[in-house]
Structure formats: structure tokens, C-alpha cells
Tab-separated table of C-alpha atoms and ligand atoms in Angstrom:
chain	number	residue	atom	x	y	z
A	190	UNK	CA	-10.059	-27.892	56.643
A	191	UNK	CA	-13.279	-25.562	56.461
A	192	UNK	CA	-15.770	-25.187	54.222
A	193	UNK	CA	-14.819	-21.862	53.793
A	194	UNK	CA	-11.149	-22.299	53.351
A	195	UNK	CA	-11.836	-25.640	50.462
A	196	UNK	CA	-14.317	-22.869	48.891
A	197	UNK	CA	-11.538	-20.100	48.668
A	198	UNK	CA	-9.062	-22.964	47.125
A	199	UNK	CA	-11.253	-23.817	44.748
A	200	UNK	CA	-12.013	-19.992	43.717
A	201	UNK	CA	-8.559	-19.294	43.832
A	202	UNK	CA	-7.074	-22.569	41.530
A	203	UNK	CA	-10.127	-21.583	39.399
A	204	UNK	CA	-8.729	-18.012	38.942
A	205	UNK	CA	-5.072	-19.655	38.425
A	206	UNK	CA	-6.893	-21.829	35.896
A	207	UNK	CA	-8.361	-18.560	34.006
A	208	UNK	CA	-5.506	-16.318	34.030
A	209	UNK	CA	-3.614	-19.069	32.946
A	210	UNK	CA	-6.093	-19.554	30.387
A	211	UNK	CA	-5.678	-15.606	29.380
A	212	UNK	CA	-2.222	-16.131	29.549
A	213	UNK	CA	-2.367	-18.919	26.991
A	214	UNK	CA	-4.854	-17.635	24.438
A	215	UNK	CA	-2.496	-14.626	24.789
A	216	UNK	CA	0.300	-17.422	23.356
A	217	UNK	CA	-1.944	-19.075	21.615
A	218	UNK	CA	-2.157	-22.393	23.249
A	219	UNK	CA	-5.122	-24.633	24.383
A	220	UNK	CA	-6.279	-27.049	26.839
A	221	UNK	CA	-6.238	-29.758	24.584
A	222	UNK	CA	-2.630	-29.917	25.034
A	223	UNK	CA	-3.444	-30.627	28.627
A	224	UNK	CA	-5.741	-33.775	27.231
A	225	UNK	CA	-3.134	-35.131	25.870
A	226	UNK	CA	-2.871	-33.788	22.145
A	227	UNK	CA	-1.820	-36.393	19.547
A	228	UNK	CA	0.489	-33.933	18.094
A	229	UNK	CA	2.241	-33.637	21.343
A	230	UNK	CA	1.967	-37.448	22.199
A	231	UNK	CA	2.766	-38.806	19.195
A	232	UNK	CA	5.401	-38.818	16.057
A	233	UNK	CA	4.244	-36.870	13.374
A	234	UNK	CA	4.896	-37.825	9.578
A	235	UNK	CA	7.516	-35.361	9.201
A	236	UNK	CA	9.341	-35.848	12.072
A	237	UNK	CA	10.061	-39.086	11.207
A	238	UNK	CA	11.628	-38.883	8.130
A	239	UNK	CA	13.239	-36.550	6.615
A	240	UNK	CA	12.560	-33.165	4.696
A	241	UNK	CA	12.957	-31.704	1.134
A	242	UNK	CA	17.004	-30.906	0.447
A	243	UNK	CA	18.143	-27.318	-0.138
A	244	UNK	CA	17.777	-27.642	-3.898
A	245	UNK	CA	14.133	-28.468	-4.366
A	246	UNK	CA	13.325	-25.025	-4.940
A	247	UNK	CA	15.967	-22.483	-6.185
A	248	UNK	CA	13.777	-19.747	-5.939
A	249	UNK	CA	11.044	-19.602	-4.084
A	250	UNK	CA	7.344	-19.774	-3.660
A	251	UNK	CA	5.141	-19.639	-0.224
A	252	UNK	CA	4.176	-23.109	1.073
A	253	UNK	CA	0.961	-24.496	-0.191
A	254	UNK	CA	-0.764	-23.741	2.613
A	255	UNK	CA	-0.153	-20.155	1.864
A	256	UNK	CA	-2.006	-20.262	-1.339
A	257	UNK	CA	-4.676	-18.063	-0.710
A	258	UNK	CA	-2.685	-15.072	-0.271
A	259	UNK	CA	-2.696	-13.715	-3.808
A	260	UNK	CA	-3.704	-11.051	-6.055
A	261	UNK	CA	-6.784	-10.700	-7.072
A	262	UNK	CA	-9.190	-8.848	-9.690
A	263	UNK	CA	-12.217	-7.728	-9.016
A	264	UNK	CA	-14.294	-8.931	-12.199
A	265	UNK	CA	-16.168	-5.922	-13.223
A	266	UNK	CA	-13.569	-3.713	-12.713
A	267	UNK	CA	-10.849	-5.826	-15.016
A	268	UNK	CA	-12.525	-5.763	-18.661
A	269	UNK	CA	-9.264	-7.443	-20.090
A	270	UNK	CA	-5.798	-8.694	-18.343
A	271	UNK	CA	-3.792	-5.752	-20.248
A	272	UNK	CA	-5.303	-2.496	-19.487
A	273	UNK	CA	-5.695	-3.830	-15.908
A	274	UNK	CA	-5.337	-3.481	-12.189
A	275	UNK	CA	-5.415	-6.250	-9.861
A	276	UNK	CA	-5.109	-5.517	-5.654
A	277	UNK	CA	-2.623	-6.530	-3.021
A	278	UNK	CA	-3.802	-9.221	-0.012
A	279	UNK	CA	-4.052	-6.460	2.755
A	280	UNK	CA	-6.077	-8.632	4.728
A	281	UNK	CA	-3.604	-11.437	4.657
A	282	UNK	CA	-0.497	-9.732	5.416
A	283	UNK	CA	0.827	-8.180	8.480
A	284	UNK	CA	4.146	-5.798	9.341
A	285	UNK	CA	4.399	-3.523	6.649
A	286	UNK	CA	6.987	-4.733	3.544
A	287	UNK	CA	4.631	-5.747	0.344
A	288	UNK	CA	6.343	-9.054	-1.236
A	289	UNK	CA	6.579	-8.060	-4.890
A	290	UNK	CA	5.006	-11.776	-5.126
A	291	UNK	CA	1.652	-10.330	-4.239
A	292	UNK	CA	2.034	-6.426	-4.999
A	293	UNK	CA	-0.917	-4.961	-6.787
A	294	UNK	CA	-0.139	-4.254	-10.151
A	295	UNK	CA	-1.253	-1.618	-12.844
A	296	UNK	CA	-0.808	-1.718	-16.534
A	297	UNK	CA	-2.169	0.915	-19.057
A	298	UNK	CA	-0.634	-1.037	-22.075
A	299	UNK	CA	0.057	-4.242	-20.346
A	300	UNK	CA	3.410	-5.341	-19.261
A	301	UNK	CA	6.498	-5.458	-21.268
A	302	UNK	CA	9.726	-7.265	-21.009
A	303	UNK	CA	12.698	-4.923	-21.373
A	304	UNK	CA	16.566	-6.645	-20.972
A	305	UNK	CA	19.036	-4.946	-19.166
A	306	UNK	CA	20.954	-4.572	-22.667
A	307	UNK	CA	18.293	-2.916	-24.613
A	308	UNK	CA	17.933	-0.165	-21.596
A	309	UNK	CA	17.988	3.339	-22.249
A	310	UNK	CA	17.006	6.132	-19.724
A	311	UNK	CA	17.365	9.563	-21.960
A	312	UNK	CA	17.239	12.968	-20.181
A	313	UNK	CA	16.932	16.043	-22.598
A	314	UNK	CA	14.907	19.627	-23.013
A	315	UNK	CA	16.339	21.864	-20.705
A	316	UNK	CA	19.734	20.534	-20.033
A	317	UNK	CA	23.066	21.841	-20.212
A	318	UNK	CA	23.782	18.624	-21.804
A	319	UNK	CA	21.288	15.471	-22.816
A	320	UNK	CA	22.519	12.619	-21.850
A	321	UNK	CA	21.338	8.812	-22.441
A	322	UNK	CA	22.016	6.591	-19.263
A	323	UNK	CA	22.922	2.902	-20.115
A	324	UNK	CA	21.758	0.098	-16.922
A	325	UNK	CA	25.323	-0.350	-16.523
A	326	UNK	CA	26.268	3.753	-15.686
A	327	UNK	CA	22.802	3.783	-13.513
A	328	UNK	CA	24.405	1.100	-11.301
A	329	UNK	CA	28.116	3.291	-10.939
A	330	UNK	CA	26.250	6.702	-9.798
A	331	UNK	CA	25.979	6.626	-5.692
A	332	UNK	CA	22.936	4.786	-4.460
A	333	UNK	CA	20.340	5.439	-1.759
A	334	UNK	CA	17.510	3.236	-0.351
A	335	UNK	CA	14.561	4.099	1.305
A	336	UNK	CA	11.235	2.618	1.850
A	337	UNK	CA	7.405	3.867	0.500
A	338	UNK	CA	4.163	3.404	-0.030
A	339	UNK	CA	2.808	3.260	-3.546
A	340	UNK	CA	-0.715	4.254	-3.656
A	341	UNK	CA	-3.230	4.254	-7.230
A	342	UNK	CA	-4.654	7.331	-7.295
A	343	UNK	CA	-7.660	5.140	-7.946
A	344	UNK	CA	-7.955	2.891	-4.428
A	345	UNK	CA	-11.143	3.015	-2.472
A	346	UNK	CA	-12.800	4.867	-6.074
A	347	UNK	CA	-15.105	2.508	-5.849
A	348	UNK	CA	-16.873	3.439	-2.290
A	349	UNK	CA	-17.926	7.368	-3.047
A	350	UNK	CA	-21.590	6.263	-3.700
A	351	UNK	CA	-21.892	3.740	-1.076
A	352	UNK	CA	-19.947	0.410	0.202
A	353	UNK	CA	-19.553	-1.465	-2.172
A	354	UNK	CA	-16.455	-4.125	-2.527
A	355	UNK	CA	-16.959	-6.459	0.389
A	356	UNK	CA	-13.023	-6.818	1.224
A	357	UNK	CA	-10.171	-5.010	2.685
A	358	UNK	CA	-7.832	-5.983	-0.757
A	359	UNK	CA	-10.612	-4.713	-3.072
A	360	UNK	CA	-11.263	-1.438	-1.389
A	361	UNK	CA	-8.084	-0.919	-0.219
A	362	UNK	CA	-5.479	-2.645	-2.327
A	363	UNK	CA	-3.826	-0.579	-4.762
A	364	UNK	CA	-1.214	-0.343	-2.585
A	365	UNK	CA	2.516	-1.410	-2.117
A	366	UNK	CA	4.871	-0.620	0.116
A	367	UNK	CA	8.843	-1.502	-0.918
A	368	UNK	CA	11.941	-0.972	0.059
A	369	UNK	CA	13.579	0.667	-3.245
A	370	UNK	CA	17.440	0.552	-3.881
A	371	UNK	CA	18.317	3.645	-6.495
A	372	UNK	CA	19.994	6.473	-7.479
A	373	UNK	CA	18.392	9.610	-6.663
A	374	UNK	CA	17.273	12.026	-9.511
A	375	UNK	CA	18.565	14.656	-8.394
A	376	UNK	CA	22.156	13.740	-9.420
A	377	UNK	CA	20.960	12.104	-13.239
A	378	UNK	CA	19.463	15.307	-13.513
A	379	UNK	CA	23.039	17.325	-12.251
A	380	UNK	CA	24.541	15.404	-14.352
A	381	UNK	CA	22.835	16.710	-17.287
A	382	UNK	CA	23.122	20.189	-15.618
A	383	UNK	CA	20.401	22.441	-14.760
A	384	UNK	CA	22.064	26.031	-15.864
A	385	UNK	CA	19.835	25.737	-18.669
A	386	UNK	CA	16.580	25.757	-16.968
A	387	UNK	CA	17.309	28.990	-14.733
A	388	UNK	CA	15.049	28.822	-11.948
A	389	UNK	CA	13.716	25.448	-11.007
A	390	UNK	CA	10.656	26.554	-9.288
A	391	UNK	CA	8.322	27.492	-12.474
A	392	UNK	CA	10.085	24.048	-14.328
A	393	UNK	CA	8.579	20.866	-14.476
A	394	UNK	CA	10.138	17.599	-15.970
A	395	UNK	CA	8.004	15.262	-18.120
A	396	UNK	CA	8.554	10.914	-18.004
A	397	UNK	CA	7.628	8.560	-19.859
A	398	UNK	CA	7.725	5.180	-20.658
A	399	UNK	CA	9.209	2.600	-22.495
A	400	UNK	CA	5.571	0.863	-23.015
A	401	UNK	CA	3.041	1.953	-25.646
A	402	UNK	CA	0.916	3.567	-23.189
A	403	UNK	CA	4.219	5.647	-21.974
A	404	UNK	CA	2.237	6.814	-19.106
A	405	UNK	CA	3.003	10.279	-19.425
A	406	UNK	CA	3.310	12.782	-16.875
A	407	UNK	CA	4.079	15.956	-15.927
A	408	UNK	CA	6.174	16.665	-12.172
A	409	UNK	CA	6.880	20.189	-11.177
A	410	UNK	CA	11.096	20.329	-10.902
A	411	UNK	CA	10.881	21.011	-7.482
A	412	UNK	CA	9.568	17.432	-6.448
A	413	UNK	CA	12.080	16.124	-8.697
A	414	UNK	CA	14.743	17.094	-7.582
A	415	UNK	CA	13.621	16.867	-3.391
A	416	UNK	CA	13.113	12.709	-3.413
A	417	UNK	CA	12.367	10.735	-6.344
A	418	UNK	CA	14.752	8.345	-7.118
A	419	UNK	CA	15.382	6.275	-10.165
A	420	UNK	CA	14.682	2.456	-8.479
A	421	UNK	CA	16.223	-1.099	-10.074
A	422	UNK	CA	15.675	-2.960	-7.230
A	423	UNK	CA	13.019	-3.956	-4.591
A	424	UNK	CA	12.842	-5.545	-1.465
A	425	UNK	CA	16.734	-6.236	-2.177
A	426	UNK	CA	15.671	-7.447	-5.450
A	427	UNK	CA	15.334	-6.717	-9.379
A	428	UNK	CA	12.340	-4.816	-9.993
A	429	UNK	CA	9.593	-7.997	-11.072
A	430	UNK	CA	8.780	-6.944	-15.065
A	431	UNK	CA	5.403	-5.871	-13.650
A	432	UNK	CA	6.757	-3.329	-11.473
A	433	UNK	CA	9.342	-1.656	-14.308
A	434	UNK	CA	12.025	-4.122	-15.157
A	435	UNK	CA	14.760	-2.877	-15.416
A	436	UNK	CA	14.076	0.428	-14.265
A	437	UNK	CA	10.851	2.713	-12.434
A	438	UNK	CA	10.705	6.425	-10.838
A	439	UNK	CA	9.838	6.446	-7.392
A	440	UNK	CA	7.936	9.167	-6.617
A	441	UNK	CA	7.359	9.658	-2.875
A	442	UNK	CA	4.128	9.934	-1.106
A	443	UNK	CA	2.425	11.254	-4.725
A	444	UNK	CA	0.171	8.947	-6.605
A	445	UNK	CA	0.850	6.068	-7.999
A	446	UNK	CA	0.568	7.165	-11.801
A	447	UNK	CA	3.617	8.904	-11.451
A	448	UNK	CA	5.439	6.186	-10.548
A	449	UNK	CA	6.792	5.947	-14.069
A	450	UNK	CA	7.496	2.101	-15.171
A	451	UNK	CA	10.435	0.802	-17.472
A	452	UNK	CA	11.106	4.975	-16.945
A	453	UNK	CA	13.073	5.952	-20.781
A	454	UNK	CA	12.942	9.770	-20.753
A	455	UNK	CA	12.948	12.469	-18.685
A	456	UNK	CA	12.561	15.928	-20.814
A	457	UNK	CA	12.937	18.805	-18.501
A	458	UNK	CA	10.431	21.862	-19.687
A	459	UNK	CA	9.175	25.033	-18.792
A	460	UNK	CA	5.305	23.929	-18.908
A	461	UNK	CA	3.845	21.033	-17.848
A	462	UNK	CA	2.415	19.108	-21.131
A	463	UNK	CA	-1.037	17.953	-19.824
A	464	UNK	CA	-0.881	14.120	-20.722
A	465	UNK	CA	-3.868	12.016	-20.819
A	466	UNK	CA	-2.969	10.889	-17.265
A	467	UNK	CA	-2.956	14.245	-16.292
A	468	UNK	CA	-6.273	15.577	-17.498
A	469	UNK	CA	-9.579	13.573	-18.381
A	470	UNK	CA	-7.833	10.856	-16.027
A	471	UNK	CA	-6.075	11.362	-12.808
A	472	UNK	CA	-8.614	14.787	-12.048
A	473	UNK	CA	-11.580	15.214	-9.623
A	474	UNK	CA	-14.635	16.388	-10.915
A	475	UNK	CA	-16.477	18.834	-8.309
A	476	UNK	CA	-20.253	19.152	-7.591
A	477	UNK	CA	-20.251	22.286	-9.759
A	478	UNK	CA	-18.569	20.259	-13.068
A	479	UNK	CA	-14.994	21.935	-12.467
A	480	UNK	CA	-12.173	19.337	-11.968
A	481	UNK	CA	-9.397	19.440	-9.626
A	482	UNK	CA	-5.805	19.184	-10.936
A	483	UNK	CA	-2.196	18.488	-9.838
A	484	UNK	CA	-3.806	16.413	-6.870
A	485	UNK	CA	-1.104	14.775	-6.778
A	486	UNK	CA	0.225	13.847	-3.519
A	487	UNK	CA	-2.025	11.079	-1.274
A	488	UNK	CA	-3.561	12.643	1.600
A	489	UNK	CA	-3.657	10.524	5.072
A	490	UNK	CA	-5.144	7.258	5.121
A	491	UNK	CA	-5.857	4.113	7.384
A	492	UNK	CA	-7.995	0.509	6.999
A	493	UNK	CA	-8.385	-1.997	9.106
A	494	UNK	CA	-6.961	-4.956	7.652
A	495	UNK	CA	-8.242	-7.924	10.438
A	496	UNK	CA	-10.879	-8.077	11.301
A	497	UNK	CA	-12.187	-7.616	7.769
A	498	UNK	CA	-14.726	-9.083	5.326
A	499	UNK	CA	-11.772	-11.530	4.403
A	500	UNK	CA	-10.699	-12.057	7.358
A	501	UNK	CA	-13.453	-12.523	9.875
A	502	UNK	CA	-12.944	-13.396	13.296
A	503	UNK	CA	-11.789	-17.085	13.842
A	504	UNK	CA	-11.223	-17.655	17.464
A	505	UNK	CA	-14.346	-16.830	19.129
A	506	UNK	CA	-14.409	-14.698	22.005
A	507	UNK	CA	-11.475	-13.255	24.243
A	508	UNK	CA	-8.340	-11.422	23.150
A	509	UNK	CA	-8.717	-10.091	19.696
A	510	UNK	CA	-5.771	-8.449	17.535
A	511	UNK	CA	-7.283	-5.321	15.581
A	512	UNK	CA	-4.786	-4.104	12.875
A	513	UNK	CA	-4.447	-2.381	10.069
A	514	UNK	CA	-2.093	-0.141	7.484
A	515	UNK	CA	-1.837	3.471	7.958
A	516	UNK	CA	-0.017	6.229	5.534
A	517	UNK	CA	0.133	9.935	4.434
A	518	UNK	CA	1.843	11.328	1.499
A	519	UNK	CA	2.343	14.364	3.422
A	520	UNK	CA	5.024	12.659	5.556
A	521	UNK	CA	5.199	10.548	8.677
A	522	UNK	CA	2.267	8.622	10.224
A	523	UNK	CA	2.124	10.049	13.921
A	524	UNK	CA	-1.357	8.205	15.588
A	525	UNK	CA	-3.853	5.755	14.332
A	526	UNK	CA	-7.117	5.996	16.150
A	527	UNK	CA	-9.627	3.233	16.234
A	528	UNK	CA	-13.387	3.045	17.014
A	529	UNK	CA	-15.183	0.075	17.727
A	530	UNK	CA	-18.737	2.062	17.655
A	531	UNK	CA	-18.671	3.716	14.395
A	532	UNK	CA	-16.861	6.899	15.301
A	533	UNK	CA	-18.736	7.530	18.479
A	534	UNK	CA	-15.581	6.826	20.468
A	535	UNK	CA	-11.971	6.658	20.097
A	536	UNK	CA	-9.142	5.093	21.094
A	537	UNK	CA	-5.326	5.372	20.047
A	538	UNK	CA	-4.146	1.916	18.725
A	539	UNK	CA	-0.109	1.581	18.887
A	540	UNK	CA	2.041	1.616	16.188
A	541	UNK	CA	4.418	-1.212	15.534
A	542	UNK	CA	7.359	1.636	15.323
A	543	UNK	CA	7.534	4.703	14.870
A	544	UNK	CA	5.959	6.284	11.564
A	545	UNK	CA	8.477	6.917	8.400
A	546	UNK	CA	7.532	9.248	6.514
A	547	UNK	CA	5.796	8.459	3.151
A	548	UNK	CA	5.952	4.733	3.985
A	549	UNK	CA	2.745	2.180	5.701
A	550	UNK	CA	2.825	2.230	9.209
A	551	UNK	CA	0.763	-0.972	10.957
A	552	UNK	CA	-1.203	-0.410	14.023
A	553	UNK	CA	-2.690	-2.639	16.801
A	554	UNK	CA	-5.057	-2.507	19.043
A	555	UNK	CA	-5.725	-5.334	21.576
A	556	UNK	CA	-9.076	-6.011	22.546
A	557	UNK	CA	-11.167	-8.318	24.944
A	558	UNK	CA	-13.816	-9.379	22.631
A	559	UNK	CA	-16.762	-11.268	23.827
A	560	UNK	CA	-19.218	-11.161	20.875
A	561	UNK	CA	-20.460	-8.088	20.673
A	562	UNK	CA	-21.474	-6.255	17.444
A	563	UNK	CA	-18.847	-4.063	16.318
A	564	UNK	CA	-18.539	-0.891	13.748
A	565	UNK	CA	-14.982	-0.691	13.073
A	566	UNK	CA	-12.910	2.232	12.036
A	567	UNK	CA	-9.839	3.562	12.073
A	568	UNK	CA	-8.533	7.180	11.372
A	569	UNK	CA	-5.086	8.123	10.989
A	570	UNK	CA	-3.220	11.546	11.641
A	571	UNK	CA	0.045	12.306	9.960
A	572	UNK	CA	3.145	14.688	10.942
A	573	UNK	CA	1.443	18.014	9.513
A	574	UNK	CA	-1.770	17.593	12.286
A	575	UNK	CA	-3.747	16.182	9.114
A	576	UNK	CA	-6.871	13.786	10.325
A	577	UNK	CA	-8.602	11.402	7.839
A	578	UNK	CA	-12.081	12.868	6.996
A	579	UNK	CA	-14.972	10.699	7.480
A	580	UNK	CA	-17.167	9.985	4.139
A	581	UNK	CA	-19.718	12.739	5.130
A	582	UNK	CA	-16.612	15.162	5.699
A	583	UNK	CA	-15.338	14.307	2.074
A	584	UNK	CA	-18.492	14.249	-0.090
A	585	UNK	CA	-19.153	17.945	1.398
A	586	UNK	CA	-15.980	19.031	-0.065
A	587	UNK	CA	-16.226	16.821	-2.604
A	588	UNK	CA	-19.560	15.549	-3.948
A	589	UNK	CA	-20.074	12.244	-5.441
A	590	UNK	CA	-18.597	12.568	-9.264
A	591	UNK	CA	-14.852	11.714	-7.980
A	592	UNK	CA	-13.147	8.190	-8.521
A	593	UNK	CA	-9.643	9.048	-7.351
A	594	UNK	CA	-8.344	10.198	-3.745
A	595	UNK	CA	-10.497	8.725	-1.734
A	596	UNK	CA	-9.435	8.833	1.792
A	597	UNK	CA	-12.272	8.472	4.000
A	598	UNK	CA	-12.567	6.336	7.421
A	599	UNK	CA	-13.610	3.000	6.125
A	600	UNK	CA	-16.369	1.050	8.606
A	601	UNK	CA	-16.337	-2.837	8.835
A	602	UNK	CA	-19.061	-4.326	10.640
A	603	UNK	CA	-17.972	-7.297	12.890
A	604	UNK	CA	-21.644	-9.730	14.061
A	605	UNK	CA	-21.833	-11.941	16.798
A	606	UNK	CA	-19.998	-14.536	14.380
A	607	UNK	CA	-16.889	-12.809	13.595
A	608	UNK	CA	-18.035	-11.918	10.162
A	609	UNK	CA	-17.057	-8.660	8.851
A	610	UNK	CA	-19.019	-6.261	5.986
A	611	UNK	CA	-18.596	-3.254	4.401
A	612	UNK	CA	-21.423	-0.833	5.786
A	613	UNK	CA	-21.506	2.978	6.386
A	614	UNK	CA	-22.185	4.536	9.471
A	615	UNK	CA	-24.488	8.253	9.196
B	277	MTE	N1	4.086	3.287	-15.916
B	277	MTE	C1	3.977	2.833	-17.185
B	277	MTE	N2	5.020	2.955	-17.997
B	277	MTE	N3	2.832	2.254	-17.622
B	277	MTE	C2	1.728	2.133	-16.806
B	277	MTE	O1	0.715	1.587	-17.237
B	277	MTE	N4	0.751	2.581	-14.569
B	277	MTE	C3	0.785	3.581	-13.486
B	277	MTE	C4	2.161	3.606	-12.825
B	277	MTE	N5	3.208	3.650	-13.790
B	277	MTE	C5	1.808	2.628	-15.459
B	277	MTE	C6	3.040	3.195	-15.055
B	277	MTE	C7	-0.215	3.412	-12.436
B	277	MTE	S1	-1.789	4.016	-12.734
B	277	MTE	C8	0.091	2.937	-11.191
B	277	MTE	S2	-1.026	2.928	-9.938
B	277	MTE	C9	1.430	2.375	-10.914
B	277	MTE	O2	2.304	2.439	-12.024
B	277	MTE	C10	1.292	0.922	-10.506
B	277	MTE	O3	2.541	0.366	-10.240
B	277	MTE	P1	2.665	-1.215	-10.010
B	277	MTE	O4	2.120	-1.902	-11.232
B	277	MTE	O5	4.095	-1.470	-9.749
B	277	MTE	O6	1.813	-1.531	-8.809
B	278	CO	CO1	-2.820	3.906	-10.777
């Protein structure tokens, strides 16, 4: 045997040996397995006896070791636990479905505890006839389910003057995404019978609340009657109390104020009635002093959920999973691009199916990574040709007196480590 032909047998096991080393950080596996791993080798603990029986818990909680992946306030922000917020783990979860476990939550007036018995859902002003809907004759109209994104009008508020909230769930966690089993309003609101408002497209409906806040607000007829629905369950459950026990409005791809918990009247009108929520809160002061108003539906929007501040690279170098969460209120989420370089260059991540509209899409992009520094974005584009604006792009239009509808490109920056920062990019 030559020289030469030992040399190219070496070279060539050695490139068996890394691809199959490719192959198996692909799958996640190591060489210590080769080395004879102990937890290969040997009889673990809990294969040797056995486990917990079906009973030990009847409902459910996420194994210890899951423990991390929780709500969480940010301090400043959360002067009391009753008029609150608190923000979803983005960084910890992947596909798209929001657990109601973990679902960011938002109380004006904290959050009450309404029984099935004691619900009424009243719909009056102009009706042919006002009716008050029991729990029990929500559940015998025909149902529908469909899946969307709840988004606070008030996510990513806290970035318009610079980065500030070092963390994927604070700057980017007032959201949910659910699956929401209802009746649509549409047919509560034929019910009542619409002959008395004439035309629908200068009408608006007003909901409130059973809480002492009510929560207020004002939605032209038009929207009503085109997709909200009247939800009671989630995720193939009840509604948790947070999120509107027994009953909340679903209001699709508009913000998340709207979204009417423990929903107990619907009055339709020929005005809109320019609630609280609907003026000096909810509205986005210009440059000039003027406010915008009826902003209501959630413009496109993407973040990179791993890598992230909270979730910092692990693994060293080699393949790298970049996700994230896209969504537009406009409709359907049709591309998610993503920059490594701060929005020098591009490149389209894939989407884990096809977008729905008004719901999160999740996006990958799979990288080789081998250390270098990294300024990550991500930019999404929805069904109606609408790109996310970058923060420049924004504050033109905008200025810097807004809190609400923020939608900008968000930049992480990854270091030779794997940590991850909020920064902006010029
Ligand atoms: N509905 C009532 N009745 N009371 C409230 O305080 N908060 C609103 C909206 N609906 C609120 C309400 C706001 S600002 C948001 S963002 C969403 O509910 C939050 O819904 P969630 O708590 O299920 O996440
Ligand atoms: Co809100």
C-alpha cells in the first residue's frame, strides 16, 4: 500500500468522520456516545423502577425542568399586580400555539371571576330587538374556530427612544396566539336584527365589560360583522379567568384592547363613543402634537425569538437554528426575511407552513455558524406587499412621542460567545 493511497484513506475516513459529525450535530448527537456514555452503558434511576401512575396529576403542569418558561413582568413597567401587564416566553417557545399557561396577560381593573351562571352577554341600541344571551344559548348558536394572534397595542412601546428591554419576551411579548372555539358575531348580532340600524357602513357597535374598568370600545359595524367572534374556549379549552372567563370578543388582526374580556354588552350606535381606551390611550401622538386615531389594526411584524438576549447561543459553533414569530393584521404572513449584518443583506428564512392570515407564522433559517459577530434581524412581508419598516423608516413617519404600534425590525447582536443584546443598527 502507498504512501499516497494510506494518505487518501486517511483524508477520506477523516471526511466520513466530519460529515458524519455534520450529520450528527444536525441530530443532535455527540461523540461521547462513541466513548462509551454512561447513559448509554449503564441503567439509569428511572429505568429501573418504575414511574409516577396516571393519577398523580389530574391536570397538568410542565415538568420541573420546564420551570423557567413563565411569564414575566418587567419591574418598572408593573407599578401594582392589578392594573398590569406581564409578557409571554417568546424566547422559550417554538411552533406557533401560545399555552394559555404562559400567555401574556393584561388587566385594566385586574381580573375577575365570573361563573358560568351569573353570565350575561346583552346586545341593545340599534336592534330590531335587544336581546340578553345566557352561557347556555351562546353554546346552542353554530360554532366556528379559527386561530389568531393577539397583539397589545402597547408591545415593543418601550424601544421608540432607543433599545432598551434586553429580551425577546419583554420587547416582544404582548402577544398570544390561540386557537378560539366561538360563535361568530355576526349571527348574535342577526339575531337581534339589524333593520334598525339601516346601513351598516356609517354604524359602529360599542363593548364592554363585565370588570370595573369595562374596557370600553368603539368598532366600526363593518369589522363586526366580517370576523369577530364571541370566544369561550381556547386551545380546546375554557377561556383561563385571565383571558375572559366565561366569555371574550375576538377581534382579528386589530389590537389587543379590543379584545373585549368577560364581553357583557354590545350596544350597536350610530357614533362611535370615544372611550378612554379610545382617546388619551390607545392614540399616537405625531411630531407636530396631533394624535392618530382608529389605528386599530396591527401592521406587519417579525422578531427573532433564538438567538436572543434570553436565549443565547449554547452549542458553540456549527449548525445554528435562527427562528422567530412573524404576523400582520392585514392578513396572511407571505415571507420572513432575515439579515445576519444588520440589514445590509438579506435572505428569505422558510416558514414552518404556509402563513394564515391574522395568526403567528414561525420562520427558520439554518445557518453554519462559526463565531462570528452577528446583527440579527428579521423583516416580515404580509399578503397586501406590506414590508416591516426599519426604526429610521418609522420615526420619520412617526417621531419619537408614540408608545403603541411599534413595528420596526428589531436587531439582536450575537458576540463571539453566543450572547445576544438589544442594539440598533444606523
Ligand atoms: N377587557 C377587559 N374587560 N378588561 C381589560 O382590562 N385589557 C385589554 C383587552 N381586553 C382588558 C380587556 C388589553 S389592553 C389587552 S392587550 C388584552 O385584553 C389582553 O388580553 P389577555 O389578558 O388575554 O392577554
Ligand atoms: Co393592551
Amino acid at each position: 500500500m502507498s504512501d499516497e493511497f494510506e494518505g487518501a484513506k486517511t483524508s477520506r475516513r477523516s471526511f466520513l468522520t466530519g460529515a458524519a459529525a455534520a450529520g450528527a450535530a444536525m441530530g443532535a448527537a455527540t461523540s461521547a456516545q462513541a466513548a462509551g456514555d454512561p447513559l448509554i452503558t449503564e441503567v439509569q434511576d428511572w429505568a429501573a423502577g418504575l414511574g409516577d401512575g396516571v393519577d398523580a396529576s389530574p391536570y397538568g403542569l410542565p415538568i420541573e425542568f420546564e420551570k423557567d418558561v413563565v411569564r414575566r413582568n418587567v419591574e418598572w413597567l408593573t407599578a401594582d399586580t392589578i392594573s398590569s401587564i406581564n409578557f409571554t416566553p417568546i424566547h422559550a417557545l417554538d411552533g406557533t400555539i401560545t399555552p394559555q399557561g404562559c400567555a401574556f396577560e393584561r388587566h385594566h381593573s385586574g381580573a375577575i371571576e365570573l361563573r358560568k351562571e351569573d353570565y350575561r352577554l346583552m346586545i341593545n341600541g340599534l336592534v330590531d330587538t335587544p336581546l340578553v344571551f345566557t352561557y347556555a344559548d351562546l353554546e346552542r348558536f353554530p360554532r366556528s374556530q379559527k386561530t389568531f394572534f393577539l397583539e397589545c397595542a402597547a408591545n415593543t412601546g418601550m424601544e421608540w427612544a432607543g433599545a432598551q428591554l434586553n429580551g425577546a419576551q419583554y420587547t416582544h411579548g404582548m402577544i398570544h396566539n390561540m386557537e378560539y372555539i366561538g360563535v361568530s358575531l355576526r349571527t348574535l348580532l342577526e339575531e337581534a336584527g339589524l333593520g334598525a340600524a339601516g346601513d351598516i357602513r356609517d354604524k359602529w357597535v360599542y363593548v364592554e365589560g363585565a370588570d370595573a374598568s369595562s374596557n370600553g370600545r368603539s368598532i366600526p359595524l363593518e369589522k363586526a360583522l366580517d370576523d369577530c367572534m364571541i370566544a369561550f374556549k381556547a386551545n380546546g379549552e375554557a377561556l383561563r379567568k385571565e383571558h375572559g372567563y366565561p366569555v371574550r370578543l375576538v377581534v382579528p388582526g386589530w389590537e389587543g384592547n379590543m379584545w373585549v374580556k368577560w364581553l357583557r354588552r354590545i350596544e350597536v350606535m350610530d357614533r362611535p363613543v370615544e372611550s378612554r381606551e379610545e382617546t388619551s390611550k390607545y392614540t399616537d401622538t405625531l411630531e407636530n402634537g396631533t394624535s392618530r386615531k382608529w389605528t386599530w389594526v396591527m401592521d406587519a411584524k417579525s422578531i427573532v425569538t433564538s438567538p436572543s438576549p434570553q436565549k443565547p447561543i449554547a452549542h458553540g459553533k456549527g449548525p445554528l437554528v435562527v427562528t422567530g414569530l412573524a404576523w400582520s393584521g392585514r392578513g396572511a404572513i407571505t415571507a420572513v426575511d432575515v439579515s445576519l449584518d444588520g440589514g445590509v443583506s438579506w435572505q428569505e428564512a422558510r416558514l414552518a407552513e404556509p402563513g394564515k392570515p391574522m395568526a403567528l407564522s414561525r420562520f427558520y433559517l439554518d445557518i453554519d455558524w462559526q463565531g462570528e459577530e452577528m446583527f440579527i434581524q428579521s423583516r416580515a412581508m404580509d399578503e397586501t406587499g406590506y414590508v416591516q419598516p426599519t426604526k429610521a423608516q418609522l420615526r420619520e413617519v412617526r417621531g419619537l412621542n408614540s408608545i403603541y404600534h411599534n413595528n420596526c425590525i428589531q436587531t439582536w447582536h450575537v458576540n463571539a460567545n453566543g450572547e445576544a443584546n438589544n442594539v440598533e443598527v444606523s
